[in-house]
Amino acid sequence: MHHNPLSTYLLETQKLFTKAKSNNNPAKYLFDNGARTLLFNAQAIGRILYAINNEEHRKFLKSIKKIEDTLGIIDYYVTLQKLATTKNKPAFDECSKKIEKNYSKLNKRLLKKDFYAKLLADYSNPKKINFNTTVNKAFIRDFLKQELAECESFYLKNANQFKDIELHLHEMRRKIRWISIYAQALNGLVQIKSGTAKYSWEKEFISETEKKSPFNKLPKNTGIKTPIEFNQKAFYALSRVILELGKLKDEGQLNEFKSHYVAKTGSSSTALKQTKLMQKANQLLNSYFVKNKINSYLFVN
């Protein structure tokens, strides 16, 4: 069975871009209509293609990443603006300026690149690549293992100085979150395999939240006979780490935002809060990577 999930994401992106083109604010239309999710998935596949052949796929990955990054910045300031509300006018106005600046930046890029029509048309061709081959599945399996190993290396390298919200916590979450995004974006090439084995870390890392989360149910694809398999419990634990790091990252960013615009608190108060958040993150990651080595259980095959 020929399998190219990138084609699906880009065909949907093309439709969205066509509608955005006739809108007064194309960037806002894309942001409001789920373009970032499509581009996240496309970027995940683009990162794999780039690993397969840097030169051939460099332009595609760079272009997709630029669009998604800008939408991500917009999302960040939209979230902070909701916190600020109009009662905190300096903060609210600052967010508004950042949002409009990035809408303008993306609109200029879209117009300059003709909404990436040629690039999207080329890469949306389903026959461009087939991921469902023995060679490509082996490459992707090794690629995912290497990405997870790099997450562990990043933590171990910074464990004794894991102190900065952006440089350490946010970057750690970015890295480890890609593992889950790859699994989802590959649309059936990676499957979850349940088992009867019991682990000492289950109580700490697996709750009903992980078991019921829609993000922990990977797409099925009966046409793929020998998928890459993830240990279900280890995948739940990975998701728990991503979730908890996300909460800590959001709280840390909001603390900094409040310090500057909302609460007008002193820097020492904010620093204390940030230190406590980083300690929690460090404890979580130490338990995952060092104490229990849960990352070593993720791959079944």
PDB file of C-alpha atoms in Angstrom, residues 6-287:
ATOM      1  CA  LEU A   6       1.985  14.611   3.735  1.00  0.00           C
ATOM      2  CA  SER A   7      -0.189  14.720   0.629  1.00  0.00           C
ATOM      3  CA  THR A   8      -3.348  14.755   2.762  1.00  0.00           C
ATOM      4  CA  TYR A   9      -2.154  17.614   4.979  1.00  0.00           C
ATOM      5  CA  LEU A  10      -1.018  19.736   2.044  1.00  0.00           C
ATOM      6  CA  LEU A  11      -4.170  19.238  -0.011  1.00  0.00           C
ATOM      7  CA  GLU A  12      -6.134  20.543   2.990  1.00  0.00           C
ATOM      8  CA  THR A  13      -3.631  23.372   3.373  1.00  0.00           C
ATOM      9  CA  GLN A  14      -4.066  24.301  -0.296  1.00  0.00           C
ATOM     10  CA  LYS A  15      -7.835  24.566   0.179  1.00  0.00           C
ATOM     11  CA  LEU A  16      -7.337  26.742   3.252  1.00  0.00           C
ATOM     12  CA  PHE A  17      -4.816  28.988   1.485  1.00  0.00           C
ATOM     13  CA  THR A  18      -7.159  29.421  -1.481  1.00  0.00           C
ATOM     14  CA  LYS A  19      -9.913  30.637   0.848  1.00  0.00           C
ATOM     15  CA  ALA A  20      -7.487  32.838   2.763  1.00  0.00           C
ATOM     16  CA  LYS A  21      -6.298  34.473  -0.445  1.00  0.00           C
ATOM     17  CA  SER A  22      -9.646  36.210  -0.925  1.00  0.00           C
ATOM     18  CA  ASN A  23      -9.813  37.328   2.714  1.00  0.00           C
ATOM     19  CA  ASN A  24      -8.909  40.856   3.840  1.00  0.00           C
ATOM     20  CA  ASN A  25      -6.529  39.392   6.420  1.00  0.00           C
ATOM     21  CA  PRO A  26      -5.287  36.026   5.095  1.00  0.00           C
ATOM     22  CA  ALA A  27      -3.013  35.371   8.071  1.00  0.00           C
ATOM     23  CA  LYS A  28      -5.856  35.845  10.553  1.00  0.00           C
ATOM     24  CA  TYR A  29      -8.087  33.595   8.454  1.00  0.00           C
ATOM     25  CA  LEU A  30      -5.437  30.858   8.549  1.00  0.00           C
ATOM     26  CA  PHE A  31      -4.968  31.275  12.296  1.00  0.00           C
ATOM     27  CA  ASP A  32      -8.718  31.143  12.959  1.00  0.00           C
ATOM     28  CA  ASN A  33      -9.295  28.089  10.762  1.00  0.00           C
ATOM     29  CA  GLY A  34      -6.796  25.547  12.021  1.00  0.00           C
ATOM     30  CA  ALA A  35      -3.892  26.077   9.643  1.00  0.00           C
ATOM     31  CA  ARG A  36      -1.357  25.643  12.417  1.00  0.00           C
ATOM     32  CA  THR A  37      -2.385  22.034  13.117  1.00  0.00           C
ATOM     33  CA  LEU A  38      -2.120  21.107   9.440  1.00  0.00           C
ATOM     34  CA  LEU A  39       1.260  22.803   9.177  1.00  0.00           C
ATOM     35  CA  PHE A  40       2.497  21.129  12.368  1.00  0.00           C
ATOM     36  CA  ASN A  41       1.781  17.745  10.809  1.00  0.00           C
ATOM     37  CA  ALA A  42       3.327  18.793   7.498  1.00  0.00           C
ATOM     38  CA  GLN A  43       6.397  20.081   9.329  1.00  0.00           C
ATOM     39  CA  ALA A  44       6.740  16.754  11.159  1.00  0.00           C
ATOM     40  CA  ILE A  45       6.811  14.889   7.840  1.00  0.00           C
ATOM     41  CA  GLY A  46       9.108  17.580   6.422  1.00  0.00           C
ATOM     42  CA  ARG A  47      11.595  16.994   9.237  1.00  0.00           C
ATOM     43  CA  ILE A  48      11.686  13.293   8.349  1.00  0.00           C
ATOM     44  CA  LEU A  49      12.125  14.060   4.651  1.00  0.00           C
ATOM     45  CA  TYR A  50      14.905  16.494   5.506  1.00  0.00           C
ATOM     46  CA  ALA A  51      16.653  13.757   7.472  1.00  0.00           C
ATOM     47  CA  ILE A  52      16.335  11.452   4.464  1.00  0.00           C
ATOM     48  CA  ASN A  53      17.757  14.026   2.020  1.00  0.00           C
ATOM     49  CA  ASN A  54      18.747  17.443   3.355  1.00  0.00           C
ATOM     50  CA  GLU A  55      19.328  19.184   0.058  1.00  0.00           C
ATOM     51  CA  GLU A  56      16.228  17.975  -1.762  1.00  0.00           C
ATOM     52  CA  HIS A  57      13.818  18.894   1.039  1.00  0.00           C
ATOM     53  CA  ARG A  58      15.536  21.891   2.671  1.00  0.00           C
ATOM     54  CA  LYS A  59      13.362  24.540   0.989  1.00  0.00           C
ATOM     55  CA  PHE A  60      10.125  22.745   1.786  1.00  0.00           C
ATOM     56  CA  LEU A  61      10.903  22.328   5.489  1.00  0.00           C
ATOM     57  CA  LYS A  62      12.189  25.896   5.820  1.00  0.00           C
ATOM     58  CA  SER A  63       9.058  27.341   4.188  1.00  0.00           C
ATOM     59  CA  ILE A  64       6.585  25.294   6.218  1.00  0.00           C
ATOM     60  CA  LYS A  65       8.455  26.028   9.440  1.00  0.00           C
ATOM     61  CA  LYS A  66       8.431  29.788   8.828  1.00  0.00           C
ATOM     62  CA  ILE A  67       4.659  29.846   8.398  1.00  0.00           C
ATOM     63  CA  GLU A  68       4.002  27.613  11.406  1.00  0.00           C
ATOM     64  CA  ASP A  69       6.452  29.552  13.587  1.00  0.00           C
ATOM     65  CA  THR A  70       4.673  32.830  12.864  1.00  0.00           C
ATOM     66  CA  LEU A  71       1.273  31.289  13.615  1.00  0.00           C
ATOM     67  CA  GLY A  72       2.800  29.963  16.842  1.00  0.00           C
ATOM     68  CA  ILE A  73       3.930  33.443  17.883  1.00  0.00           C
ATOM     69  CA  ILE A  74       0.440  34.772  17.169  1.00  0.00           C
ATOM     70  CA  ASP A  75      -1.046  31.983  19.291  1.00  0.00           C
ATOM     71  CA  TYR A  76       1.292  32.877  22.146  1.00  0.00           C
ATOM     72  CA  TYR A  77       0.209  36.509  22.226  1.00  0.00           C
ATOM     73  CA  VAL A  78      -3.471  35.695  21.753  1.00  0.00           C
ATOM     74  CA  THR A  79      -3.238  33.484  24.849  1.00  0.00           C
ATOM     75  CA  LEU A  80      -1.492  36.194  26.863  1.00  0.00           C
ATOM     76  CA  GLN A  81      -4.001  38.801  25.710  1.00  0.00           C
ATOM     77  CA  LYS A  82      -6.826  36.724  27.161  1.00  0.00           C
ATOM     78  CA  LEU A  83      -4.995  36.804  30.473  1.00  0.00           C
ATOM     79  CA  ALA A  84      -4.480  40.549  30.306  1.00  0.00           C
ATOM     80  CA  THR A  85      -8.050  41.538  29.339  1.00  0.00           C
ATOM     81  CA  THR A  86      -8.857  45.189  28.683  1.00  0.00           C
ATOM     82  CA  LYS A  87      -8.503  45.956  32.414  1.00  0.00           C
ATOM     83  CA  ASN A  88      -4.724  45.718  32.035  1.00  0.00           C
ATOM     84  CA  LYS A  89      -4.419  48.125  29.133  1.00  0.00           C
ATOM     85  CA  PRO A  90      -0.604  48.207  28.781  1.00  0.00           C
ATOM     86  CA  ALA A  91      -0.457  44.421  28.592  1.00  0.00           C
ATOM     87  CA  PHE A  92      -3.501  44.156  26.339  1.00  0.00           C
ATOM     88  CA  ASP A  93      -2.166  46.798  23.961  1.00  0.00           C
ATOM     89  CA  GLU A  94       1.283  45.214  23.840  1.00  0.00           C
ATOM     90  CA  CYS A  95      -0.256  41.871  22.871  1.00  0.00           C
ATOM     91  CA  SER A  96      -2.387  43.575  20.228  1.00  0.00           C
ATOM     92  CA  LYS A  97       0.702  45.161  18.688  1.00  0.00           C
ATOM     93  CA  LYS A  98       2.554  41.843  18.613  1.00  0.00           C
ATOM     94  CA  ILE A  99      -0.427  40.042  17.081  1.00  0.00           C
ATOM     95  CA  GLU A 100      -0.914  42.639  14.363  1.00  0.00           C
ATOM     96  CA  LYS A 101       2.822  42.791  13.662  1.00  0.00           C
ATOM     97  CA  ASN A 102       2.931  39.045  13.048  1.00  0.00           C
ATOM     98  CA  TYR A 103      -0.281  39.045  10.988  1.00  0.00           C
ATOM     99  CA  SER A 104       1.335  41.705   8.812  1.00  0.00           C
ATOM    100  CA  LYS A 105       4.603  39.760   8.621  1.00  0.00           C
ATOM    101  CA  LEU A 106       2.842  36.578   7.522  1.00  0.00           C
ATOM    102  CA  ASN A 107       0.585  38.386   5.041  1.00  0.00           C
ATOM    103  CA  LYS A 108       3.609  39.951   3.332  1.00  0.00           C
ATOM    104  CA  ARG A 109       5.306  36.566   3.095  1.00  0.00           C
ATOM    105  CA  LEU A 110       2.176  34.879   1.709  1.00  0.00           C
ATOM    106  CA  LEU A 111       1.779  37.542  -0.974  1.00  0.00           C
ATOM    107  CA  LYS A 112       5.469  37.481  -1.874  1.00  0.00           C
ATOM    108  CA  LYS A 113       5.414  33.690  -2.259  1.00  0.00           C
ATOM    109  CA  ASP A 114       2.017  33.604  -4.024  1.00  0.00           C
ATOM    110  CA  PHE A 115       0.670  31.648  -1.076  1.00  0.00           C
ATOM    111  CA  TYR A 116       3.290  28.953  -1.721  1.00  0.00           C
ATOM    112  CA  ALA A 117       1.164  27.601  -4.571  1.00  0.00           C
ATOM    113  CA  LYS A 118       4.018  25.904  -6.456  1.00  0.00           C
ATOM    114  CA  LEU A 119       5.625  24.365  -3.382  1.00  0.00           C
ATOM    115  CA  LEU A 120       2.319  23.008  -2.055  1.00  0.00           C
ATOM    116  CA  ALA A 121       1.342  21.635  -5.456  1.00  0.00           C
ATOM    117  CA  ASP A 122       4.634  19.803  -5.814  1.00  0.00           C
ATOM    118  CA  TYR A 123       4.644  18.250  -2.347  1.00  0.00           C
ATOM    119  CA  SER A 124       0.923  17.435  -2.296  1.00  0.00           C
ATOM    120  CA  ASN A 125       1.495  14.883  -5.063  1.00  0.00           C
ATOM    121  CA  PRO A 126       0.758  11.549  -3.282  1.00  0.00           C
ATOM    122  CA  LYS A 127       3.249   9.717  -5.504  1.00  0.00           C
ATOM    123  CA  LYS A 128       6.183  11.918  -4.454  1.00  0.00           C
ATOM    124  CA  ILE A 129       7.220   9.487  -1.727  1.00  0.00           C
ATOM    125  CA  ASN A 130       6.002   6.224  -0.231  1.00  0.00           C
ATOM    126  CA  PHE A 131       6.691   5.856   3.481  1.00  0.00           C
ATOM    127  CA  ASN A 132       5.284   2.322   3.562  1.00  0.00           C
ATOM    128  CA  THR A 133       8.387   0.537   2.304  1.00  0.00           C
ATOM    129  CA  THR A 134      10.776  -1.643   4.268  1.00  0.00           C
ATOM    130  CA  VAL A 135      13.638   0.802   3.741  1.00  0.00           C
ATOM    131  CA  ASN A 136      11.670   3.920   4.679  1.00  0.00           C
ATOM    132  CA  LYS A 137      10.052   2.333   7.743  1.00  0.00           C
ATOM    133  CA  ALA A 138      13.451   1.220   8.986  1.00  0.00           C
ATOM    134  CA  PHE A 139      14.811   4.735   8.439  1.00  0.00           C
ATOM    135  CA  ILE A 140      11.855   6.344  10.237  1.00  0.00           C
ATOM    136  CA  ARG A 141      12.148   3.922  13.162  1.00  0.00           C
ATOM    137  CA  ASP A 142      15.833   4.795  13.548  1.00  0.00           C
ATOM    138  CA  PHE A 143      15.054   8.483  13.129  1.00  0.00           C
ATOM    139  CA  LEU A 144      12.458   8.399  15.926  1.00  0.00           C
ATOM    140  CA  LYS A 145      14.816   6.469  18.200  1.00  0.00           C
ATOM    141  CA  GLN A 146      17.540   9.025  17.564  1.00  0.00           C
ATOM    142  CA  GLU A 147      15.161  11.919  18.279  1.00  0.00           C
ATOM    143  CA  LEU A 148      14.185  10.349  21.610  1.00  0.00           C
ATOM    144  CA  ALA A 149      17.853   9.693  22.434  1.00  0.00           C
ATOM    145  CA  GLU A 150      18.592  13.371  21.752  1.00  0.00           C
ATOM    146  CA  CYS A 151      15.841  14.330  24.212  1.00  0.00           C
ATOM    147  CA  GLU A 152      17.573  12.265  26.883  1.00  0.00           C
ATOM    148  CA  SER A 153      20.976  13.736  25.996  1.00  0.00           C
ATOM    149  CA  PHE A 154      19.599  17.282  26.192  1.00  0.00           C
ATOM    150  CA  TYR A 155      18.202  16.660  29.655  1.00  0.00           C
ATOM    151  CA  LEU A 156      21.311  14.908  30.999  1.00  0.00           C
ATOM    152  CA  LYS A 157      23.527  17.666  29.629  1.00  0.00           C
ATOM    153  CA  ASN A 158      21.469  20.366  31.367  1.00  0.00           C
ATOM    154  CA  ALA A 159      20.190  18.492  34.447  1.00  0.00           C
ATOM    155  CA  ASN A 160      22.536  20.212  36.894  1.00  0.00           C
ATOM    156  CA  GLN A 161      21.680  23.664  35.525  1.00  0.00           C
ATOM    157  CA  PHE A 162      18.049  23.171  34.530  1.00  0.00           C
ATOM    158  CA  LYS A 163      16.999  26.689  35.493  1.00  0.00           C
ATOM    159  CA  ASP A 164      15.701  28.684  32.522  1.00  0.00           C
ATOM    160  CA  ILE A 165      12.038  28.542  31.432  1.00  0.00           C
ATOM    161  CA  GLU A 166      12.765  29.174  27.747  1.00  0.00           C
ATOM    162  CA  LEU A 167      16.231  27.695  27.224  1.00  0.00           C
ATOM    163  CA  HIS A 168      15.669  24.553  29.271  1.00  0.00           C
ATOM    164  CA  LEU A 169      12.011  23.776  30.087  1.00  0.00           C
ATOM    165  CA  HIS A 170      10.394  25.060  26.886  1.00  0.00           C
ATOM    166  CA  GLU A 171      13.154  23.641  24.686  1.00  0.00           C
ATOM    167  CA  MET A 172      12.912  20.256  26.437  1.00  0.00           C
ATOM    168  CA  ARG A 173       9.178  20.176  25.838  1.00  0.00           C
ATOM    169  CA  ARG A 174       9.615  21.140  22.178  1.00  0.00           C
ATOM    170  CA  LYS A 175      12.029  18.271  21.663  1.00  0.00           C
ATOM    171  CA  ILE A 176      10.051  15.560  23.425  1.00  0.00           C
ATOM    172  CA  ARG A 177       6.718  16.718  22.010  1.00  0.00           C
ATOM    173  CA  TRP A 178       7.960  16.059  18.470  1.00  0.00           C
ATOM    174  CA  ILE A 179       7.982  12.311  19.219  1.00  0.00           C
ATOM    175  CA  SER A 180       4.224  12.385  19.762  1.00  0.00           C
ATOM    176  CA  ILE A 181       3.641  14.689  16.782  1.00  0.00           C
ATOM    177  CA  TYR A 182       5.600  12.376  14.475  1.00  0.00           C
ATOM    178  CA  ALA A 183       3.552   9.401  15.622  1.00  0.00           C
ATOM    179  CA  GLN A 184       0.279  11.225  14.929  1.00  0.00           C
ATOM    180  CA  ALA A 185       1.406  12.818  11.665  1.00  0.00           C
ATOM    181  CA  LEU A 186       2.590   9.534  10.148  1.00  0.00           C
ATOM    182  CA  ASN A 187      -1.095   8.561  10.095  1.00  0.00           C
ATOM    183  CA  GLY A 188      -0.955   4.851  10.842  1.00  0.00           C
ATOM    184  CA  LEU A 189       2.702   4.109  10.235  1.00  0.00           C
ATOM    185  CA  VAL A 190       3.198   4.131  14.008  1.00  0.00           C
ATOM    186  CA  GLN A 191       0.801   2.045  16.107  1.00  0.00           C
ATOM    187  CA  ILE A 192       0.317   1.479  19.830  1.00  0.00           C
ATOM    188  CA  LYS A 193       0.713  -2.059  21.138  1.00  0.00           C
ATOM    189  CA  SER A 194      -0.854  -2.986  24.466  1.00  0.00           C
ATOM    190  CA  GLY A 195       0.729  -5.557  26.758  1.00  0.00           C
ATOM    191  CA  THR A 196       0.331  -7.245  30.126  1.00  0.00           C
ATOM    192  CA  ALA A 197       3.682  -6.182  31.606  1.00  0.00           C
ATOM    193  CA  LYS A 198       3.539  -4.202  34.849  1.00  0.00           C
ATOM    194  CA  TYR A 199       5.967  -1.363  35.575  1.00  0.00           C
ATOM    195  CA  SER A 200       6.991   0.296  38.828  1.00  0.00           C
ATOM    196  CA  TRP A 201       6.460   3.746  37.286  1.00  0.00           C
ATOM    197  CA  GLU A 202       2.843   3.256  36.158  1.00  0.00           C
ATOM    198  CA  LYS A 203       1.228   4.910  39.179  1.00  0.00           C
ATOM    199  CA  GLU A 204       3.389   8.016  38.796  1.00  0.00           C
ATOM    200  CA  PHE A 205       3.050   8.426  35.039  1.00  0.00           C
ATOM    201  CA  ILE A 206      -0.267   6.895  33.986  1.00  0.00           C
ATOM    202  CA  SER A 207      -3.679   8.142  35.091  1.00  0.00           C
ATOM    203  CA  GLU A 208      -7.166   8.035  33.603  1.00  0.00           C
ATOM    204  CA  THR A 209      -6.312  11.302  31.833  1.00  0.00           C
ATOM    205  CA  GLU A 210      -3.639   9.573  29.748  1.00  0.00           C
ATOM    206  CA  LYS A 211      -5.855   6.548  29.070  1.00  0.00           C
ATOM    207  CA  LYS A 212      -8.767   8.669  27.834  1.00  0.00           C
ATOM    208  CA  SER A 213      -6.860  11.388  25.979  1.00  0.00           C
ATOM    209  CA  PRO A 214      -7.649  11.520  22.227  1.00  0.00           C
ATOM    210  CA  PHE A 215      -3.992  12.455  21.656  1.00  0.00           C
ATOM    211  CA  ASN A 216      -3.021   8.983  22.881  1.00  0.00           C
ATOM    212  CA  LYS A 217      -5.040   7.159  20.248  1.00  0.00           C
ATOM    213  CA  LEU A 218      -2.921   6.972  17.117  1.00  0.00           C
ATOM    214  CA  PRO A 219      -4.624   6.774  13.697  1.00  0.00           C
ATOM    215  CA  LYS A 220      -5.371   3.251  12.459  1.00  0.00           C
ATOM    216  CA  ASN A 221      -4.371   2.104   8.983  1.00  0.00           C
ATOM    217  CA  THR A 222      -5.084  -1.517   8.051  1.00  0.00           C
ATOM    218  CA  GLY A 223      -3.139  -1.100   4.817  1.00  0.00           C
ATOM    219  CA  ILE A 224       0.141  -0.962   6.741  1.00  0.00           C
ATOM    220  CA  LYS A 225       0.970  -4.561   7.609  1.00  0.00           C
ATOM    221  CA  THR A 226       4.125  -4.061   9.669  1.00  0.00           C
ATOM    222  CA  PRO A 227       3.895  -0.692  11.427  1.00  0.00           C
ATOM    223  CA  ILE A 228       6.395   0.759  13.886  1.00  0.00           C
ATOM    224  CA  GLU A 229       5.048  -0.153  17.319  1.00  0.00           C
ATOM    225  CA  PHE A 230       5.060   1.858  20.540  1.00  0.00           C
ATOM    226  CA  ASN A 231       4.568   0.286  23.959  1.00  0.00           C
ATOM    227  CA  GLN A 232       1.183   1.636  25.086  1.00  0.00           C
ATOM    228  CA  LYS A 233       2.159   2.288  28.705  1.00  0.00           C
ATOM    229  CA  ALA A 234       5.435   3.953  27.735  1.00  0.00           C
ATOM    230  CA  PHE A 235       3.544   6.117  25.241  1.00  0.00           C
ATOM    231  CA  TYR A 236       1.104   7.135  27.973  1.00  0.00           C
ATOM    232  CA  ALA A 237       4.071   8.073  30.167  1.00  0.00           C
ATOM    233  CA  LEU A 238       5.608  10.123  27.358  1.00  0.00           C
ATOM    234  CA  SER A 239       2.305  11.976  26.970  1.00  0.00           C
ATOM    235  CA  ARG A 240       2.208  12.640  30.700  1.00  0.00           C
ATOM    236  CA  VAL A 241       5.658  14.233  30.552  1.00  0.00           C
ATOM    237  CA  ILE A 242       4.603  16.432  27.614  1.00  0.00           C
ATOM    238  CA  LEU A 243       1.407  17.458  29.429  1.00  0.00           C
ATOM    239  CA  GLU A 244       3.121  18.311  32.713  1.00  0.00           C
ATOM    240  CA  LEU A 245       5.968  20.185  31.047  1.00  0.00           C
ATOM    241  CA  GLY A 246       3.365  22.135  29.073  1.00  0.00           C
ATOM    242  CA  LYS A 247       1.581  23.200  32.259  1.00  0.00           C
ATOM    243  CA  LEU A 248       4.836  24.263  33.892  1.00  0.00           C
ATOM    244  CA  LYS A 249       5.968  26.098  30.751  1.00  0.00           C
ATOM    245  CA  ASP A 250       2.660  27.981  30.491  1.00  0.00           C
ATOM    246  CA  GLU A 251       2.739  28.926  34.169  1.00  0.00           C
ATOM    247  CA  GLY A 252       6.318  30.131  33.856  1.00  0.00           C
ATOM    248  CA  GLN A 253       5.557  32.288  30.822  1.00  0.00           C
ATOM    249  CA  LEU A 254       2.502  33.743  32.547  1.00  0.00           C
ATOM    250  CA  ASN A 255       4.547  34.551  35.649  1.00  0.00           C
ATOM    251  CA  GLU A 256       6.959  36.564  33.516  1.00  0.00           C
ATOM    252  CA  PHE A 257       4.083  38.252  31.721  1.00  0.00           C
ATOM    253  CA  LYS A 258       2.342  39.185  34.972  1.00  0.00           C
ATOM    254  CA  SER A 259       5.584  40.496  36.395  1.00  0.00           C
ATOM    255  CA  HIS A 260       6.027  42.894  33.480  1.00  0.00           C
ATOM    256  CA  TYR A 261       2.474  43.971  32.748  1.00  0.00           C
ATOM    257  CA  VAL A 262      -0.177  42.760  35.167  1.00  0.00           C
ATOM    258  CA  ALA A 263       0.813  42.298  38.795  1.00  0.00           C
ATOM    259  CA  LYS A 264       3.847  44.598  38.733  1.00  0.00           C
ATOM    260  CA  THR A 265       5.541  42.213  41.169  1.00  0.00           C
ATOM    261  CA  GLY A 266       9.185  42.421  42.042  1.00  0.00           C
ATOM    262  CA  SER A 267      11.771  40.386  40.178  1.00  0.00           C
ATOM    263  CA  SER A 268      12.676  38.391  43.318  1.00  0.00           C
ATOM    264  CA  SER A 269       9.083  37.160  43.683  1.00  0.00           C
ATOM    265  CA  THR A 270       8.954  36.045  40.066  1.00  0.00           C
ATOM    266  CA  ALA A 271      12.377  34.407  40.297  1.00  0.00           C
ATOM    267  CA  LEU A 272      11.241  32.338  43.297  1.00  0.00           C
ATOM    268  CA  LYS A 273       8.159  31.113  41.441  1.00  0.00           C
ATOM    269  CA  GLN A 274      10.243  30.225  38.399  1.00  0.00           C
ATOM    270  CA  THR A 275      12.757  28.327  40.526  1.00  0.00           C
ATOM    271  CA  LYS A 276       9.982  26.181  42.013  1.00  0.00           C
ATOM    272  CA  LEU A 277       8.602  25.438  38.540  1.00  0.00           C
ATOM    273  CA  MET A 278      12.011  24.393  37.278  1.00  0.00           C
ATOM    274  CA  GLN A 279      12.501  22.132  40.294  1.00  0.00           C
ATOM    275  CA  LYS A 280       9.228  20.361  39.485  1.00  0.00           C
ATOM    276  CA  ALA A 281      10.264  19.969  35.846  1.00  0.00           C
ATOM    277  CA  ASN A 282      13.652  18.613  36.867  1.00  0.00           C
ATOM    278  CA  GLN A 283      12.087  16.066  39.240  1.00  0.00           C
ATOM    279  CA  LEU A 284       9.698  14.881  36.532  1.00  0.00           C
ATOM    280  CA  LEU A 285      12.415  14.492  33.910  1.00  0.00           C
ATOM    281  CA  ASN A 286      14.830  12.844  36.325  1.00  0.00           C
ATOM    282  CA  SER A 287      12.178  10.263  37.145  1.00  0.00           C
TER     283      SER A 287
END
